[in-house]
């Protein structure tokens, strides 16, 4: 198994990841009802490739505010710690099933950091 090396590799990763998310009824509603990504999935996957490419491969090109996007989703439907756990589980599985190496470990570590920061920001937004 190869390490993550290219944007094509990242596309494989995010495509597999979203297949898992859509198949899991515990979290799929976020992507079909709350924010209907399934209606423009290909466009969304390309944005994710840019994000992870910038984060892992240093290519640049991602310009959205990741934190604000998730805070906006949280206003529509609470993003609970359980949802982040499910998200991370599927992300890690998608990485581990397709890649092995330094970048694969780096992307998993970064996903955990992002999930942790987003949960802190959500708590700050709604301190209840």
PDB file of C-alpha atoms in Angstrom:
ATOM      1  CA  UNK A   1       0.000   0.000   0.000  1.00  0.00           C
ATOM      2  CA  UNK A   2       1.323   3.444  -0.941  1.00  0.00           C
ATOM      3  CA  UNK A   3       1.350   6.667   1.038  1.00  0.00           C
ATOM      4  CA  UNK A   4      -0.720   9.716   0.090  1.00  0.00           C
ATOM      5  CA  UNK A   5       1.315  11.511  -2.571  1.00  0.00           C
ATOM      6  CA  UNK A   6      -0.995  13.342  -4.977  1.00  0.00           C
ATOM      7  CA  UNK A   7      -4.321  15.103  -5.265  1.00  0.00           C
ATOM      8  CA  UNK A   8      -5.606  11.985  -7.037  1.00  0.00           C
ATOM      9  CA  UNK A   9      -4.771  10.020  -3.895  1.00  0.00           C
ATOM     10  CA  UNK A  10      -6.682  12.563  -1.831  1.00  0.00           C
ATOM     11  CA  UNK A  11      -9.648  12.233  -4.173  1.00  0.00           C
ATOM     12  CA  UNK A  12      -9.683   8.470  -3.595  1.00  0.00           C
ATOM     13  CA  UNK A  13      -9.601   9.137   0.140  1.00  0.00           C
ATOM     14  CA  UNK A  14     -12.434  11.687   0.291  1.00  0.00           C
ATOM     15  CA  UNK A  15     -14.561   9.693  -2.149  1.00  0.00           C
ATOM     16  CA  UNK A  16     -14.259   6.557   0.003  1.00  0.00           C
ATOM     17  CA  UNK A  17     -14.840   8.631   3.128  1.00  0.00           C
ATOM     18  CA  UNK A  18     -18.097  10.100   1.829  1.00  0.00           C
ATOM     19  CA  UNK A  19     -19.317   6.687   0.721  1.00  0.00           C
ATOM     20  CA  UNK A  20     -18.939   5.610   4.348  1.00  0.00           C
ATOM     21  CA  UNK A  21     -20.653   8.750   5.669  1.00  0.00           C
ATOM     22  CA  UNK A  22     -23.627   8.369   3.326  1.00  0.00           C
ATOM     23  CA  UNK A  23     -23.976   4.691   4.264  1.00  0.00           C
ATOM     24  CA  UNK A  24     -24.083   5.414   8.021  1.00  0.00           C
ATOM     25  CA  UNK A  25     -27.567   6.505   9.076  1.00  0.00           C
ATOM     26  CA  UNK A  26     -26.192   7.910  12.340  1.00  0.00           C
ATOM     27  CA  UNK A  27     -24.489  10.735  10.421  1.00  0.00           C
ATOM     28  CA  UNK A  28     -25.718  10.669   6.801  1.00  0.00           C
ATOM     29  CA  UNK A  29     -28.614  13.058   7.531  1.00  0.00           C
ATOM     30  CA  UNK A  30     -26.085  15.856   8.061  1.00  0.00           C
ATOM     31  CA  UNK A  31     -24.984  15.486   4.427  1.00  0.00           C
ATOM     32  CA  UNK A  32     -28.382  14.807   2.887  1.00  0.00           C
ATOM     33  CA  UNK A  33     -30.866  16.873   4.925  1.00  0.00           C
ATOM     34  CA  UNK A  34     -29.025  19.539   6.933  1.00  0.00           C
ATOM     35  CA  UNK A  35     -26.582  20.469   4.172  1.00  0.00           C
ATOM     36  CA  UNK A  36     -27.580  18.527   1.057  1.00  0.00           C
ATOM     37  CA  UNK A  37     -24.073  17.843  -0.213  1.00  0.00           C
ATOM     38  CA  UNK A  38     -25.338  14.834  -2.135  1.00  0.00           C
ATOM     39  CA  UNK A  39     -26.860  17.283  -4.651  1.00  0.00           C
ATOM     40  CA  UNK A  40     -23.413  18.610  -5.568  1.00  0.00           C
ATOM     41  CA  UNK A  41     -21.118  15.892  -4.267  1.00  0.00           C
ATOM     42  CA  UNK A  42     -18.474  16.103  -6.991  1.00  0.00           C
ATOM     43  CA  UNK A  43     -17.990  19.832  -6.358  1.00  0.00           C
ATOM     44  CA  UNK A  44     -17.770  19.195  -2.604  1.00  0.00           C
ATOM     45  CA  UNK A  45     -15.200  16.430  -3.066  1.00  0.00           C
ATOM     46  CA  UNK A  46     -13.035  18.779  -5.139  1.00  0.00           C
ATOM     47  CA  UNK A  47     -13.154  21.368  -2.336  1.00  0.00           C
ATOM     48  CA  UNK A  48     -12.090  18.700   0.153  1.00  0.00           C
ATOM     49  CA  UNK A  49      -9.228  17.640  -2.116  1.00  0.00           C
ATOM     50  CA  UNK A  50      -8.041  21.284  -2.162  1.00  0.00           C
ATOM     51  CA  UNK A  51      -8.321  21.511   1.620  1.00  0.00           C
ATOM     52  CA  UNK A  52      -6.395  18.314   2.310  1.00  0.00           C
ATOM     53  CA  UNK A  53      -3.906  19.020  -0.470  1.00  0.00           C
ATOM     54  CA  UNK A  54      -3.095  22.349   1.144  1.00  0.00           C
ATOM     55  CA  UNK A  55      -2.889  20.764   4.601  1.00  0.00           C
ATOM     56  CA  UNK A  56      -0.912  17.643   3.703  1.00  0.00           C
ATOM     57  CA  UNK A  57       0.873  18.348   0.417  1.00  0.00           C
ATOM     58  CA  UNK A  58       1.343  22.120   0.863  1.00  0.00           C
ATOM     59  CA  UNK A  59      -0.232  23.002  -2.480  1.00  0.00           C
ATOM     60  CA  UNK A  60      -2.440  25.917  -1.381  1.00  0.00           C
ATOM     61  CA  UNK A  61      -5.719  26.814  -3.024  1.00  0.00           C
ATOM     62  CA  UNK A  62      -8.222  26.316  -0.179  1.00  0.00           C
ATOM     63  CA  UNK A  63      -9.865  29.625   0.719  1.00  0.00           C
ATOM     64  CA  UNK A  64     -13.001  28.755   2.720  1.00  0.00           C
ATOM     65  CA  UNK A  65     -13.307  29.288   6.468  1.00  0.00           C
ATOM     66  CA  UNK A  66     -13.491  25.710   7.704  1.00  0.00           C
ATOM     67  CA  UNK A  67     -14.440  26.681  11.251  1.00  0.00           C
ATOM     68  CA  UNK A  68     -17.236  29.041  10.227  1.00  0.00           C
ATOM     69  CA  UNK A  69     -18.678  26.490   7.815  1.00  0.00           C
ATOM     70  CA  UNK A  70     -19.015  23.986  10.642  1.00  0.00           C
ATOM     71  CA  UNK A  71     -20.346  26.574  13.089  1.00  0.00           C
ATOM     72  CA  UNK A  72     -23.042  27.391  10.525  1.00  0.00           C
ATOM     73  CA  UNK A  73     -23.956  23.704  10.234  1.00  0.00           C
ATOM     74  CA  UNK A  74     -24.081  23.442  14.020  1.00  0.00           C
ATOM     75  CA  UNK A  75     -26.677  26.237  14.115  1.00  0.00           C
ATOM     76  CA  UNK A  76     -28.878  24.199  11.768  1.00  0.00           C
ATOM     77  CA  UNK A  77     -28.315  20.867  13.511  1.00  0.00           C
ATOM     78  CA  UNK A  78     -26.208  20.232  16.613  1.00  0.00           C
ATOM     79  CA  UNK A  79     -22.837  18.687  15.811  1.00  0.00           C
ATOM     80  CA  UNK A  80     -22.412  16.453  18.841  1.00  0.00           C
ATOM     81  CA  UNK A  81     -19.229  14.798  20.104  1.00  0.00           C
ATOM     82  CA  UNK A  82     -20.755  11.490  18.978  1.00  0.00           C
ATOM     83  CA  UNK A  83     -20.981  12.778  15.397  1.00  0.00           C
ATOM     84  CA  UNK A  84     -17.333  13.791  15.497  1.00  0.00           C
ATOM     85  CA  UNK A  85     -16.428  10.307  16.769  1.00  0.00           C
ATOM     86  CA  UNK A  86     -18.323   8.715  13.872  1.00  0.00           C
ATOM     87  CA  UNK A  87     -16.708  11.171  11.429  1.00  0.00           C
ATOM     88  CA  UNK A  88     -13.223  10.330  12.703  1.00  0.00           C
ATOM     89  CA  UNK A  89     -13.904   6.585  12.656  1.00  0.00           C
ATOM     90  CA  UNK A  90     -14.905   6.702   8.984  1.00  0.00           C
ATOM     91  CA  UNK A  91     -12.047   9.038   8.106  1.00  0.00           C
ATOM     92  CA  UNK A  92      -9.446   6.824   9.762  1.00  0.00           C
ATOM     93  CA  UNK A  93     -10.918   3.715   8.127  1.00  0.00           C
ATOM     94  CA  UNK A  94     -10.827   5.399   4.707  1.00  0.00           C
ATOM     95  CA  UNK A  95      -7.172   6.298   5.202  1.00  0.00           C
ATOM     96  CA  UNK A  96      -6.146   2.902   6.592  1.00  0.00           C
ATOM     97  CA  UNK A  97      -7.941   0.933   3.866  1.00  0.00           C
ATOM     98  CA  UNK A  98      -6.185   2.852   1.090  1.00  0.00           C
ATOM     99  CA  UNK A  99      -2.875   4.280   2.319  1.00  0.00           C
ATOM    100  CA  UNK A 100       0.074   3.608   4.576  1.00  0.00           C
ATOM    101  CA  UNK A 101       2.939   5.914   5.422  1.00  0.00           C
ATOM    102  CA  UNK A 102       3.974   9.260   6.860  1.00  0.00           C
ATOM    103  CA  UNK A 103       1.358  11.355   5.050  1.00  0.00           C
ATOM    104  CA  UNK A 104      -1.378   8.849   5.915  1.00  0.00           C
ATOM    105  CA  UNK A 105      -0.499   9.186   9.597  1.00  0.00           C
ATOM    106  CA  UNK A 106      -0.200  12.964   9.255  1.00  0.00           C
ATOM    107  CA  UNK A 107      -3.677  13.309   7.740  1.00  0.00           C
ATOM    108  CA  UNK A 108      -5.214  11.237  10.545  1.00  0.00           C
ATOM    109  CA  UNK A 109      -3.480  13.373  13.162  1.00  0.00           C
ATOM    110  CA  UNK A 110      -4.644  16.534  11.431  1.00  0.00           C
ATOM    111  CA  UNK A 111      -8.221  15.226  11.215  1.00  0.00           C
ATOM    112  CA  UNK A 112      -8.188  14.601  14.973  1.00  0.00           C
ATOM    113  CA  UNK A 113      -6.853  18.125  15.570  1.00  0.00           C
ATOM    114  CA  UNK A 114      -9.527  19.639  13.350  1.00  0.00           C
ATOM    115  CA  UNK A 115     -12.295  17.645  15.043  1.00  0.00           C
ATOM    116  CA  UNK A 116     -11.011  18.726  18.464  1.00  0.00           C
ATOM    117  CA  UNK A 117     -10.765  22.404  17.527  1.00  0.00           C
ATOM    118  CA  UNK A 118     -14.214  22.385  15.919  1.00  0.00           C
ATOM    119  CA  UNK A 119     -15.737  20.851  19.032  1.00  0.00           C
ATOM    120  CA  UNK A 120     -14.098  23.535  21.196  1.00  0.00           C
ATOM    121  CA  UNK A 121     -15.392  26.275  18.876  1.00  0.00           C
ATOM    122  CA  UNK A 122     -18.895  24.769  18.946  1.00  0.00           C
ATOM    123  CA  UNK A 123     -18.820  24.722  22.756  1.00  0.00           C
ATOM    124  CA  UNK A 124     -17.713  28.360  22.757  1.00  0.00           C
ATOM    125  CA  UNK A 125     -20.597  29.182  20.388  1.00  0.00           C
ATOM    126  CA  UNK A 126     -23.153  27.346  22.605  1.00  0.00           C
ATOM    127  CA  UNK A 127     -21.691  27.021  26.122  1.00  0.00           C
ATOM    128  CA  UNK A 128     -24.547  24.803  27.380  1.00  0.00           C
TER     129      UNK A 128
END
